[in-house]
XYZ file of C-alpha atoms in Angstrom:
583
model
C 0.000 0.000 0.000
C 1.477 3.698 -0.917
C 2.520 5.033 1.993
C 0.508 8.025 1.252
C -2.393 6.765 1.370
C -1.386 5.089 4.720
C -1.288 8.674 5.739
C -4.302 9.542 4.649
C -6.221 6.524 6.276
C -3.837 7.313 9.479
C -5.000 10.919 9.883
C -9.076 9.636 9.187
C -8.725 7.419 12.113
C -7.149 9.810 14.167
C -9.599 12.434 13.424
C -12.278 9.986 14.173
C -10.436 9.242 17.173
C -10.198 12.701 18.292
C -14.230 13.090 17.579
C -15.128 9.759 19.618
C -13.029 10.966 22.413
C -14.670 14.400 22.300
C -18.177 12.582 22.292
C -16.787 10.635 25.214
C -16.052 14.410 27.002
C -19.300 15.681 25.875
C -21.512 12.953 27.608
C -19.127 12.222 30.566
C -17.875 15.915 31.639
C -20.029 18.060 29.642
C -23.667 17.478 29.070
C -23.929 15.186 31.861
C -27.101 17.252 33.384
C -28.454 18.064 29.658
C -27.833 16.046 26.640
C -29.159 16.770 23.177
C -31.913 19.474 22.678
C -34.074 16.823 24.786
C -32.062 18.225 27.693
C -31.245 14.423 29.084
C -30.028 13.879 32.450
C -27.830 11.611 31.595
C -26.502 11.013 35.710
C -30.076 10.431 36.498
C -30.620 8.038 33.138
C -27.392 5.963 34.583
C -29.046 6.174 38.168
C -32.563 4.745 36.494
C -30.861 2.178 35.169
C -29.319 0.950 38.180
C -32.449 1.113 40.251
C -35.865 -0.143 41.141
C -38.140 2.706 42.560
C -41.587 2.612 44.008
C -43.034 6.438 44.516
C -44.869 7.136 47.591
C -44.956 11.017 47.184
C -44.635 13.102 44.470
C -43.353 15.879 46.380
C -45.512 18.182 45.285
C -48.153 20.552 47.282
C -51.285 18.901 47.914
C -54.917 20.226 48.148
C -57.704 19.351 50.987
C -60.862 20.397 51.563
C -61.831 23.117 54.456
C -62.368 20.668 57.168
C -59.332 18.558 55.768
C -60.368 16.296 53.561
C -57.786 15.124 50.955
C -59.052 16.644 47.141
C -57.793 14.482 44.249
C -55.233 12.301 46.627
C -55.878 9.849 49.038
C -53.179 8.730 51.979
C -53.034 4.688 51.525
C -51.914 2.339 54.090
C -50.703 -0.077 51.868
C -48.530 -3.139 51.362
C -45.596 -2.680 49.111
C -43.215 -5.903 47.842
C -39.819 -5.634 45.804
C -39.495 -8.226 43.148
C -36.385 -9.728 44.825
C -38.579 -11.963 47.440
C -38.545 -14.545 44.595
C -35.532 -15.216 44.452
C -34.743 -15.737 48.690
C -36.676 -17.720 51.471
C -39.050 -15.254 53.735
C -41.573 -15.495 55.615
C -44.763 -14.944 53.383
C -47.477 -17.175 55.596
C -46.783 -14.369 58.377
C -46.914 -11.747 56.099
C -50.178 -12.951 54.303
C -51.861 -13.653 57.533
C -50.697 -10.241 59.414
C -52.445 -8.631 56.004
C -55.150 -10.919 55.427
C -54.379 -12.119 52.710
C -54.241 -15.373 51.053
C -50.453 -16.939 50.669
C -51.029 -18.244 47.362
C -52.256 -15.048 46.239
C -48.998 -13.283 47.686
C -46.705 -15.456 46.000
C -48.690 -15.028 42.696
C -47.911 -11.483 42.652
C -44.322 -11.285 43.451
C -43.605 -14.332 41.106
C -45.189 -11.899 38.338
C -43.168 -8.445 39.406
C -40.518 -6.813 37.526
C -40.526 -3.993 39.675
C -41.608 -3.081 42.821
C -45.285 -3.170 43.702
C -48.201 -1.984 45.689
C -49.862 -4.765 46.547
C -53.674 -4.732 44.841
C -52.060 -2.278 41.828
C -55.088 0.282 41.188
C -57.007 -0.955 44.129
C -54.460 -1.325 46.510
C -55.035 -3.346 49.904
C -55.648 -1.198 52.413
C -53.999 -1.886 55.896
C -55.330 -0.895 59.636
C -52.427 0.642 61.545
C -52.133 -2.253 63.654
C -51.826 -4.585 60.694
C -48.916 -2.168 59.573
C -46.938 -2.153 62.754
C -46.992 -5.879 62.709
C -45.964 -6.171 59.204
C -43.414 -3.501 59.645
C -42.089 -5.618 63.270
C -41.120 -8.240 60.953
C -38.443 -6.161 59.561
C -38.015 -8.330 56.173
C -36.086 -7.074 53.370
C -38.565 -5.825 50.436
C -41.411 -5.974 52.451
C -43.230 -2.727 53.793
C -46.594 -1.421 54.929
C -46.206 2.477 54.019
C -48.695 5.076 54.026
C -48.774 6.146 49.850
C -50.067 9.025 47.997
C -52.446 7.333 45.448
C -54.486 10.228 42.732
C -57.864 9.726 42.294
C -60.178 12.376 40.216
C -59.826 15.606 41.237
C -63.045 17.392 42.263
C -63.966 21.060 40.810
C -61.075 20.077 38.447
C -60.850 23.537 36.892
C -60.612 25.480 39.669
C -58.088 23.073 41.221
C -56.038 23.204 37.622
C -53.771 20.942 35.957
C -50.577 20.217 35.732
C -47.437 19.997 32.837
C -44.395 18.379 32.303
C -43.906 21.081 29.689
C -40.040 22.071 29.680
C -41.052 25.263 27.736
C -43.885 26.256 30.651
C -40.963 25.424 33.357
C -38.329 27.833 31.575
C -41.050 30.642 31.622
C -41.799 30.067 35.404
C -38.217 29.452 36.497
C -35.784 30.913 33.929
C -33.332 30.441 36.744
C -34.207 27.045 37.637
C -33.001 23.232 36.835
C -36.014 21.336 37.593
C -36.141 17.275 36.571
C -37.400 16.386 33.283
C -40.193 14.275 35.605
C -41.239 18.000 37.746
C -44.386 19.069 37.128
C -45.409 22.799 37.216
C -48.974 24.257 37.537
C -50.734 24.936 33.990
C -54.430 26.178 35.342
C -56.836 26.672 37.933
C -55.404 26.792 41.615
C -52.264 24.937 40.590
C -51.068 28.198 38.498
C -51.985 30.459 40.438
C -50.227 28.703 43.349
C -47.613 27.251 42.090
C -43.858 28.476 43.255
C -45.750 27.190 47.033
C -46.610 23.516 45.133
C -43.292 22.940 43.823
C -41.571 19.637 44.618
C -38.478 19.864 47.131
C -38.206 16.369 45.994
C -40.384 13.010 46.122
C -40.260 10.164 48.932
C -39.702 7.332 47.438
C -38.497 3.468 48.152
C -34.993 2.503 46.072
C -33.174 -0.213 45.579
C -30.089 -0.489 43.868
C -29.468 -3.749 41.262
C -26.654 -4.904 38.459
C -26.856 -5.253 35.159
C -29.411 -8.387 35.508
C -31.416 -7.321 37.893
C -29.950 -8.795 40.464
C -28.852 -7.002 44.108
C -26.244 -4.670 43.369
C -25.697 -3.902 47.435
C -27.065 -6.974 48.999
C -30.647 -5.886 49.798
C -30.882 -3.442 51.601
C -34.019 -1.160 50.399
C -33.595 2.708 51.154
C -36.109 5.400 52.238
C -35.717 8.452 50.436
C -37.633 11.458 51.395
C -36.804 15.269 50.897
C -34.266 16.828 52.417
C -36.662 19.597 54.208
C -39.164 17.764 56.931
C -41.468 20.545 56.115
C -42.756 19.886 52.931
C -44.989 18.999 50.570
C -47.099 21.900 52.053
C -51.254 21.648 52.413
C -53.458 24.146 50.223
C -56.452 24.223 52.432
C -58.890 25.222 50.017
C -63.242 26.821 50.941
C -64.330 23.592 49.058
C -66.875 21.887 51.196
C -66.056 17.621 49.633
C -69.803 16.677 50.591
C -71.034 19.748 49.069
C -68.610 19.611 46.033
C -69.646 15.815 45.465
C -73.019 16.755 45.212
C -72.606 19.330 43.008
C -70.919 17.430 40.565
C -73.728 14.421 40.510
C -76.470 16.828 40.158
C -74.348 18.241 37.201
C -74.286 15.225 35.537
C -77.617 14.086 36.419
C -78.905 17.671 34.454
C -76.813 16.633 31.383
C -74.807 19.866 31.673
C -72.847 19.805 28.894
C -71.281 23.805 28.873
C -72.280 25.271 32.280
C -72.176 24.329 36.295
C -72.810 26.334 39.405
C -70.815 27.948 42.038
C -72.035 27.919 45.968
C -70.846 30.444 47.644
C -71.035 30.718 51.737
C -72.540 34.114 52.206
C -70.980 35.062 55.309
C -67.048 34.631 54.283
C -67.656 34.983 50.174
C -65.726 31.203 50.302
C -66.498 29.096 47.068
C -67.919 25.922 48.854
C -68.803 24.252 45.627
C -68.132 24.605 41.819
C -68.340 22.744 39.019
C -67.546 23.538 35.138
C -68.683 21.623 32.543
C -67.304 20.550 29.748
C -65.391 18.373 32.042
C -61.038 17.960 31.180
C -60.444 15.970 28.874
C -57.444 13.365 29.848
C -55.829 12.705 27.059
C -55.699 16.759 26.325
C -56.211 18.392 29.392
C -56.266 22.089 27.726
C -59.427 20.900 25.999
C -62.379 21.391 29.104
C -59.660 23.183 31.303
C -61.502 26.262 30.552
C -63.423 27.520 34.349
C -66.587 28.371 33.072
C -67.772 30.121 36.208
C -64.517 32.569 35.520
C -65.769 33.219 32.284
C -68.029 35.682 30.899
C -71.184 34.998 29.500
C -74.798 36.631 28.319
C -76.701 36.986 31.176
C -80.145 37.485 30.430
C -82.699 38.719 33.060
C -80.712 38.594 36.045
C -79.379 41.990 35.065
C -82.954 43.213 35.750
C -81.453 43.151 39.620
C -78.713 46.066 38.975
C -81.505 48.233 37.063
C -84.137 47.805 40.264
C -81.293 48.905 42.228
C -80.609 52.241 40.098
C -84.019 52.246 39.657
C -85.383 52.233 43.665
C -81.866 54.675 44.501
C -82.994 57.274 41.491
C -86.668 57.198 43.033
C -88.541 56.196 39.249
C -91.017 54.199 40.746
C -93.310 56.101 42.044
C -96.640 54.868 43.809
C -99.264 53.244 41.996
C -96.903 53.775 38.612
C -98.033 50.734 36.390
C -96.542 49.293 33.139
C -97.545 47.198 29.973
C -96.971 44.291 30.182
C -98.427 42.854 27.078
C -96.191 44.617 24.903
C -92.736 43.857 23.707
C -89.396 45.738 24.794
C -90.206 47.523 21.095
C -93.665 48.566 22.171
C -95.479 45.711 19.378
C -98.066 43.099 21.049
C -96.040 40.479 23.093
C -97.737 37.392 21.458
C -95.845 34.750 23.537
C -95.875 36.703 26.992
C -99.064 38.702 27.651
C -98.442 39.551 31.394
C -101.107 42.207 31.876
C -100.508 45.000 33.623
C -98.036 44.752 36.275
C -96.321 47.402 38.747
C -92.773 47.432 39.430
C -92.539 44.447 42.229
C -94.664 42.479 39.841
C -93.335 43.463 36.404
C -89.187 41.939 38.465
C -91.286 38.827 39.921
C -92.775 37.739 36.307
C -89.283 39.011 34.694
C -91.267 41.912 32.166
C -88.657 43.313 29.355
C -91.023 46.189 29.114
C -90.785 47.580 32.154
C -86.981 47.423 32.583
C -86.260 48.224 29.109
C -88.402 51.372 30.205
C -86.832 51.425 33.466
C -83.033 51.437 31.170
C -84.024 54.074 29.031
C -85.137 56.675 31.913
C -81.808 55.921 33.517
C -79.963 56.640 30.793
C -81.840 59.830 30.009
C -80.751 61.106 33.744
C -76.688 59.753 33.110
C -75.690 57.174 30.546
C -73.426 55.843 32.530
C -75.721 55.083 35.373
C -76.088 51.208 34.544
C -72.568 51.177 34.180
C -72.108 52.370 38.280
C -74.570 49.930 39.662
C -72.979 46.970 37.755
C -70.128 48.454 39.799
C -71.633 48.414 43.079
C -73.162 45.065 42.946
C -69.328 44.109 41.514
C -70.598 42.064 38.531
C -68.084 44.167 36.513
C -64.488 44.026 37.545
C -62.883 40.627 39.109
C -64.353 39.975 42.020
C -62.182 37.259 42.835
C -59.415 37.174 46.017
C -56.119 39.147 45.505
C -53.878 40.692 47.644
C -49.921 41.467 48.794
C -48.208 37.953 49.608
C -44.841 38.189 50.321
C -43.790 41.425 48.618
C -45.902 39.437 45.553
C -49.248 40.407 43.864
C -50.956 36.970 44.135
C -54.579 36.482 42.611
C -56.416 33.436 43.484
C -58.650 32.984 41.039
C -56.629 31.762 37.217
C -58.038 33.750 34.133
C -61.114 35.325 36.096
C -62.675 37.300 33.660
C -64.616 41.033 34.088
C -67.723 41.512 33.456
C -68.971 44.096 31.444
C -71.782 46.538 30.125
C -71.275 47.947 27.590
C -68.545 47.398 24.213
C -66.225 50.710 24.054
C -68.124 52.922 21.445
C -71.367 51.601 22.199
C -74.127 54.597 22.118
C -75.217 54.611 25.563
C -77.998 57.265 25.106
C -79.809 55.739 22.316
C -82.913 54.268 23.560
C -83.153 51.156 22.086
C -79.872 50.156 22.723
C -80.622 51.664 26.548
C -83.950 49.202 26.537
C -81.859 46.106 25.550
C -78.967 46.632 27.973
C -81.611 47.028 30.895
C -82.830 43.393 30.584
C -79.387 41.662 30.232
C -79.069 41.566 26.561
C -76.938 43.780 23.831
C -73.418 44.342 25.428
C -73.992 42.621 28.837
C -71.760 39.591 29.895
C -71.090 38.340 33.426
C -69.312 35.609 35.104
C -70.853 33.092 37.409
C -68.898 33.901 39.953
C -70.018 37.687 39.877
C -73.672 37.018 40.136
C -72.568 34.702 42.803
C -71.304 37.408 44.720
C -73.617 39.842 43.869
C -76.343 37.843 45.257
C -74.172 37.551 48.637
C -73.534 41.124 48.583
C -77.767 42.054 48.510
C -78.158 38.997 51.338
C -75.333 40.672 53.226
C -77.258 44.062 53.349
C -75.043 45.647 50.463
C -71.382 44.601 52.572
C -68.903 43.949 49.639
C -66.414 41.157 49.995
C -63.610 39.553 47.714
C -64.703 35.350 46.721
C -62.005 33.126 48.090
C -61.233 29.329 47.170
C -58.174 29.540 49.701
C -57.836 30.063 52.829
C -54.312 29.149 54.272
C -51.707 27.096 53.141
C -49.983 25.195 55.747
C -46.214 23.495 55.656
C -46.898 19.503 56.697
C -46.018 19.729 60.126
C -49.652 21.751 60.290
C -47.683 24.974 60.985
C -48.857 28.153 58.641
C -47.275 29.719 55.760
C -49.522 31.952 54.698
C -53.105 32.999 55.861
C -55.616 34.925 53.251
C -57.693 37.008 55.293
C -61.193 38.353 54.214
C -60.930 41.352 52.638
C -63.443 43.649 51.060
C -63.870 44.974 47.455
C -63.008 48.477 46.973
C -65.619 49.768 44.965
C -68.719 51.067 46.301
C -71.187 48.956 46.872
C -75.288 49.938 47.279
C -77.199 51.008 50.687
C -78.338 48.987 53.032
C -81.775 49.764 52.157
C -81.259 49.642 48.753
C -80.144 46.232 49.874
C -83.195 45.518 51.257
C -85.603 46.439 48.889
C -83.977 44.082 46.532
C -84.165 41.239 49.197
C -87.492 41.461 48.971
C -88.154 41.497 45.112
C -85.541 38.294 44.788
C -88.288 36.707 47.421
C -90.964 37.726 45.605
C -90.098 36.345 42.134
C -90.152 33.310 44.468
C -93.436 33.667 46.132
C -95.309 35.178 43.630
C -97.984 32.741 41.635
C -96.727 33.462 38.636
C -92.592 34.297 39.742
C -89.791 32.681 37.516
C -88.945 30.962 40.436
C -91.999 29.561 41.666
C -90.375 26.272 41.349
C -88.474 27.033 44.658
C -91.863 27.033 46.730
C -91.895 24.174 49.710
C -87.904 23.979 49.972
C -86.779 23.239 52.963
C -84.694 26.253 52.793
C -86.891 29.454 51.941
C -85.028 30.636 49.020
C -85.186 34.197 46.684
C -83.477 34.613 43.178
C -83.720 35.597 39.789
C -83.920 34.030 36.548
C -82.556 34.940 33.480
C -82.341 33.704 29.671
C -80.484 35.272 27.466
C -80.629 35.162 23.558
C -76.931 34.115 22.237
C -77.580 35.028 18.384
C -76.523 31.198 17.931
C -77.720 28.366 16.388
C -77.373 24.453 15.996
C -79.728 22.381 14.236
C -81.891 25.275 12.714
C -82.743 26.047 16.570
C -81.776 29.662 18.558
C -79.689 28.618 21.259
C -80.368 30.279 24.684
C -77.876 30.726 28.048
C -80.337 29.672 31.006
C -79.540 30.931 34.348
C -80.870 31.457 37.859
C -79.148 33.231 40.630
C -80.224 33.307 44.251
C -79.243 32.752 47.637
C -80.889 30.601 50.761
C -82.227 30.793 53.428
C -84.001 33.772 53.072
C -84.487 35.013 56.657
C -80.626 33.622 57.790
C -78.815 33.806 54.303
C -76.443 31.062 53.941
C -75.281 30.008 50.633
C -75.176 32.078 47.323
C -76.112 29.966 44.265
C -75.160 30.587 40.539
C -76.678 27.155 37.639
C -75.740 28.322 34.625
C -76.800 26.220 31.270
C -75.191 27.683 28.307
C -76.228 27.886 24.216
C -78.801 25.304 24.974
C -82.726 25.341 22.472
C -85.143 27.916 24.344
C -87.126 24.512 24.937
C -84.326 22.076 26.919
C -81.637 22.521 28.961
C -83.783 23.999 32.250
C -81.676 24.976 35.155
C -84.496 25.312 37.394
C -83.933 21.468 38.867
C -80.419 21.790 38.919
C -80.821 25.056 41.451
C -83.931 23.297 43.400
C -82.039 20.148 43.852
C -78.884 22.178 45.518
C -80.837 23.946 47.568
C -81.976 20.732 48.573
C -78.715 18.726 49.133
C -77.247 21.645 51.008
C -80.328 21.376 53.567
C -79.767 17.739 53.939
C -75.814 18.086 54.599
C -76.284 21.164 56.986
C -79.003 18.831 58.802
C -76.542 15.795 58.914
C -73.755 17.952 60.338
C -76.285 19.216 63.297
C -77.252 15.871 64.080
């Protein structure tokens, strides 16, 4: 062979040398921590490899209810085997009769494992504490009764949020940051808006180290690894109410809800005890249902009648004895579907008449156009009425993507009279969340006192102790008089009471209730049919107000979709609860 081309094949191979060896430096001194675009940990790849893990916490911030009920998580006493037991003698009679268990049924599943197990897999066997102090006495190798962090589904799953592996969501919340490829960070709802408290300091877990086969790398000694600070995962202690939320959500699906829900509010705290948003997350693409449609705006209808009775009794139009027509259209033509009579002002809000508070709009209007605007201010269904505040030199806001409300579109002609007429009755430019009729209707029950909604109320670190509290706090806009207050207490009763009320339906709860209704033209349609959002607000009981209650049924045919037995069936639960707690 020419020596030159000896040369040439000589300096290929030690150019390839040079570029394996520089691979070599690359993963072994280099890009140990982040490999390839994929950023792989390649330490903790090698570490994977050489381990069997079982989870028992996650690490991450957990939620509970307000009397401390576990939300979306349940603490298992369970039994938990390593895969090695096959392959040595131990005692499995005293394990399987300390458990309960059958022997043969023990043996069947550790003969099957690759990996370490919870005994029971989804439904996992679950251990008194004596039976786990025995087991544990026995002190074999592989064998453990532990208490485990086991999901389950998460109720009022948009307000408590989801979650994201995302690397390009962890970069935007921690720029500074190396989290694991495995950390999750909040995406929505609660665990957003709560996240840098949430965040792993690391998960417990059970390891145990093997070789190449699988076999015991250190003999067999299984370690407990749990995170270096005692103090966390911290506790979210949410306003839910679990026996309240649960029935929520079966009443929700019993109502075929499809695009809707309802929010409870307690009336004297403004604490969400119960919400539920429909369409419900979808799993396998959890930013398709994620959306919290009790945050989000919507056409309100005829509950915006409330805010013009309140500018309405405060500007002194109704006079005594003043009567309207009720058998006539918003326009002034015949009303052939409605013919109501004549009705005064009590009557015309009881039987929900667009005449006389598309009247009503138009007078107010005439006096300041931006009267309707101020009241939807005062009974905070514009604005965010949702819990925010100072938190450690941080502006933190409770409540993810809580939308305003609003009255009117910038530019809209707010003297013309027939676009007056069509805002009074909760059509035209009005939209409103859930939540701020919620609250609305707990600020008239509460005399007119304004308060921010809460879903939080302390977080605590897991030894109990407190991080943070959230205090009650009040809304700073002005809010309406007590007696204007009170005068609308009445006419929400009323539209109850009445023989022909929109919420007649509520007669002979066992809670006295008052509300309004409200159904509000979308300008949609499916199937040749208008499609109509269906709502009733209220609150209950009437003489001792308790609960605020939002059911909201949205783009639904004028002639399904009722949200009357969704409300009347709440009211009802919530009586039978509050009776089983007095007992």
């Amino acid at each position: 062979m020419p020596v030159k081309r000896i040369k040439i094949i000589g300096g290929l191979l030690m150019i390839l040398l040079f570029a394996l060896l520089g691979r070599l430096v690359q993963i072994q001194l280099v890009s140990t921590e982040s490999f390839t675009d994929h950023h792989i940990n390649l330490i903790q790849s090698s570490v994977n490899q050489r381990t069997q893990v079982l989870s028992v916490d996650s690490g991450r911030g957990k939620f509970f209810d307000r009397n401390g009920e576990p939300l979306g998580h349940e603490e298992v006493p369970a039994l938990v085997l390593f895969p090695f037991l096959k392959g040595m003698p131990w005692p499995s009679k005293t394990v399987a009769e300390a458990a309960g268990i059958s022997e043969r049924d023990l043996l069947s599943a550790v003969e099957k494992a690759e990996k370490p197990f919870t005994y029971g897999g989804k439904t996992p066997l679950y251990l008194t504490e004596a039976q786990m102090d025995e087991i544990n006495s026995l002190k074999i190798p592989g064998v453990f009764a532990i208490s485990q962090s086991v999901a389950k589904k998460m109720p009022a799953e948009q307000l408590i949020g989801t979650l994201t592996k995302w690397e390009n969501r962890k970069k935007q919340l921690y720029p500074d940051q190396k989290l694991s490829p495995e950390a999750q960070v909040g995406n929505t709802g609660l665990q957003a808006s709560f996240d840098e408290f949430l965040l792993s300091e690391g998960e417990s877990k059970l390891v145990y180290h093997v070789d190449g086969m699988g076999g015991p790398l250190f003999g067999i000694d299984v370690k407990y690894v749990e995170p270096a600070n005692p103090l966390y995962p911290v506790r979210v202690v949410t306003t839910l109410d679990a026996g309240l939320q649960a029935a929520a959500e079966q009443l929700a699906d019993k109502y075929q809800i499809q695009n809707g829900g309802l929010i409870l509010l307690d009336i004297a705290t403004s604490e969400i005890r119960a919400l539920v948003s429909r369409p419900s997350i979808d799993k396998k693409n959890p930013n398709v249902g994620s959306e919290n449609k009790m945050f989000s705006q919507a056409k309100i209808g005829s509950v915006f009648k409330t805010v013009v009775a309140a500018a309405a009794i405060d500007y002194q139009l109704i006079k005594p004895g003043r009567l309207f027509d009720c058998n006539l259209t918003i326009n002034g033509t015949p009303d052939v579907k409605r013919k109501l009579g004549t009705l005064d002002f009590e009557e015309s809000f009881a039987q929900s008449c667009n005449r006389t508070f598309g009247d009503l709009a138009i007078q107010l209007a005439g006096i300041n156009p931006d009267i309707l605007d101020n009241y939807a201010r005062k009974l905070h269904i514009t604005g965010q009425s949702g819990w925010q505040g100072q938190i450690f030199h941080t502006e933190l806001k409770q409540l993810f993507k809580e939308e305003s409300g609003k009255v009117w579109e910038n530019g809209t002609d707010k003297k013309d009279k027939r676009l007056a007429a069509h805002t009074g009755i909760g059509q035209q430019d009005v939209q409103v969340t859930p939540l701020a009729a919620a609250n609305m209707m707990a600020t008239i029950a509460r005399g007119g006192e304004s308060m921010m909604v809460k879903a939080v109320n302390k977080i605590t670190f897991k030894n109990g102790s407190t991080v943070v509290d959230f205090p009650e706090q009040t809304l700073e806009s002005e809010s309406i008089s007590p007696y204007t207050a009170m005068k609308l207490q009445t006419m929400l009763r009323r539209v109850v009471t009445d023989e022909k009320g929109t919420g007649r339906f509520l007669q002979g709860m066992p809670y006295e209730a008052a509300g309004k209704s409200g159904t509000a033209q979308t300008g949609k349609m499916r199937d040749g049919k208008e499609l109509y959002n269906k709502w009733f607000a209220g609150y209950f009981p009437y003489k001792n107000p308790k609960y605020a209650l939002v059911a909201v049924n949205l783009e639904v045919p004028e002639e399904s979709g009722g949200i009357n037995p969704l409300f009347q069936e709440m009211v009802r639960e919530a009586y039978r609860l509050d009776q089983n707690k007095n007992d």
